[in-house]
Tab-separated table of C-alpha atoms in Angstrom:
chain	number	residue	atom	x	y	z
A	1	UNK	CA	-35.837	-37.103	-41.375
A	2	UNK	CA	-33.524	-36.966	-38.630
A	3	UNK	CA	-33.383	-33.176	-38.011
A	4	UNK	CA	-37.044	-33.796	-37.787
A	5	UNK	CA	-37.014	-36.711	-35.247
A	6	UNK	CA	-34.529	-34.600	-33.561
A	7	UNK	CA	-36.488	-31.147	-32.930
A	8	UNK	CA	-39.330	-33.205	-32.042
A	9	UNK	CA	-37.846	-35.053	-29.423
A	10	UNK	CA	-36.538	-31.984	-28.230
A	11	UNK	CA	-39.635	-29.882	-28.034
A	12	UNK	CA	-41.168	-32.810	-26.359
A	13	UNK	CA	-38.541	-32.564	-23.941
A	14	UNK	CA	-39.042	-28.970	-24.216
A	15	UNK	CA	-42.697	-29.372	-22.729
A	16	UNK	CA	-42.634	-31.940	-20.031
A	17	UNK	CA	-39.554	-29.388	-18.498
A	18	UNK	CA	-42.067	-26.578	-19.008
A	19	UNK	CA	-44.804	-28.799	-17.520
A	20	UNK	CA	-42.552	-30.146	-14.828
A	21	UNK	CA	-45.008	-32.818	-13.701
A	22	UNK	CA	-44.103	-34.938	-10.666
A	23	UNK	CA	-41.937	-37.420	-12.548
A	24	UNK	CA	-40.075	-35.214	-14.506
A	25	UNK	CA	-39.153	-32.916	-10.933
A	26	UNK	CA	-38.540	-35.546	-8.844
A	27	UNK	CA	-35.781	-36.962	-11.777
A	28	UNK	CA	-34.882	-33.476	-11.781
A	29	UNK	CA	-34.289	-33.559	-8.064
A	30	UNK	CA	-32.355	-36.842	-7.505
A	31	UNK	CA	-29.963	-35.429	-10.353
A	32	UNK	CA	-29.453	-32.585	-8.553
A	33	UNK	CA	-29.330	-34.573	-5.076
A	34	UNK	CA	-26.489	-36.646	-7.165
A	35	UNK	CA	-24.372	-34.034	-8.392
A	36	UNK	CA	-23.700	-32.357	-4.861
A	37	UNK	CA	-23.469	-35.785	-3.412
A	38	UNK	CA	-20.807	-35.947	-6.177
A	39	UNK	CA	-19.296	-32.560	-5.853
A	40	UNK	CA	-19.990	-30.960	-2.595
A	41	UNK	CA	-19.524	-27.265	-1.763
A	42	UNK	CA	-16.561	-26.810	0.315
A	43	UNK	CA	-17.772	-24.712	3.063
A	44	UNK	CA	-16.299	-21.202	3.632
A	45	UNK	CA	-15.281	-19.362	6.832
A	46	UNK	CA	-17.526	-17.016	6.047
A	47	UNK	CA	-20.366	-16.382	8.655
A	48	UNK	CA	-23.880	-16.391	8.202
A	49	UNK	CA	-25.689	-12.774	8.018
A	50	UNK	CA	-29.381	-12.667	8.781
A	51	UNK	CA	-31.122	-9.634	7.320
A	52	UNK	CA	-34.303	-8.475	8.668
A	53	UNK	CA	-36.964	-6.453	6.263
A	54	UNK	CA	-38.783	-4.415	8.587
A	55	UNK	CA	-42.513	-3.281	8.126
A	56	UNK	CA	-40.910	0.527	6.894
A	57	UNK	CA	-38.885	-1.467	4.192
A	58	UNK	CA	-41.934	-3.228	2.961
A	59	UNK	CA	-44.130	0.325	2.883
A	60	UNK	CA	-41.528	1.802	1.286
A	61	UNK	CA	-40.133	-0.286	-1.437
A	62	UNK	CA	-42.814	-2.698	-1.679
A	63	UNK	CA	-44.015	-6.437	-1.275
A	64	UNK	CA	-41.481	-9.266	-1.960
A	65	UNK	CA	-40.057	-10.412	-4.133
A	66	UNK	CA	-38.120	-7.142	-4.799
A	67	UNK	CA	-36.394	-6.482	-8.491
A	68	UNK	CA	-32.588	-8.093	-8.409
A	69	UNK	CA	-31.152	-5.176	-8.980
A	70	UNK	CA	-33.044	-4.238	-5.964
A	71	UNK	CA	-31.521	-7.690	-4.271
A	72	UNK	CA	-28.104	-6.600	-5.354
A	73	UNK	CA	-27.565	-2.951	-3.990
A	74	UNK	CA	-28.749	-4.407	-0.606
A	75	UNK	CA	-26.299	-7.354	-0.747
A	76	UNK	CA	-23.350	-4.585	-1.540
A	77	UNK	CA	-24.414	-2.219	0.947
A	78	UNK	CA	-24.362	-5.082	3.468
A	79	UNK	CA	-20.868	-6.320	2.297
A	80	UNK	CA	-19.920	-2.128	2.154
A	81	UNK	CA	-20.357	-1.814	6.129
A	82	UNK	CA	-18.492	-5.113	7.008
């Protein structure tokens, strides 16, 4: 009876994170708020790199959002030339 109680509780809980209704995110939220209130990021010397996707990227490749693998050749060729 209590595996049973158990699973249910859990696909309930399941759901409502699958349904994310306004409740449920904005719990979500503060917890998340709370743990980097908790734990900050310590921030890095290293500096910001804006990448622009120009107009022949987009007719080329496609729309966004592009695959990750996609994401992740860009992100090494940009680390590649510094």
């Amino acid at each position: 009876m209590g595996r049973t109680i158990a699973t249910a509780l859990l696909a309930l809980l399941v759901f409502f994170r699958w349904l994310d209704p306004a409740p449920v995110e904005t719990l979500r939220l503060k917890i998340f708020d709370f743990y980097l209130n908790l734990f900050p990021r310590s921030p890095t010397a290293q500096p910001v790199a804006v990448v622009d996707i120009d107009e022949e990227s987009l007719a080329e490749i496609g729309q966004w959002p592009w695959p990750r693998t996609l994401v992740a050749e860009l992100i090494h060729r940009i680390q590649a030339a510094g």
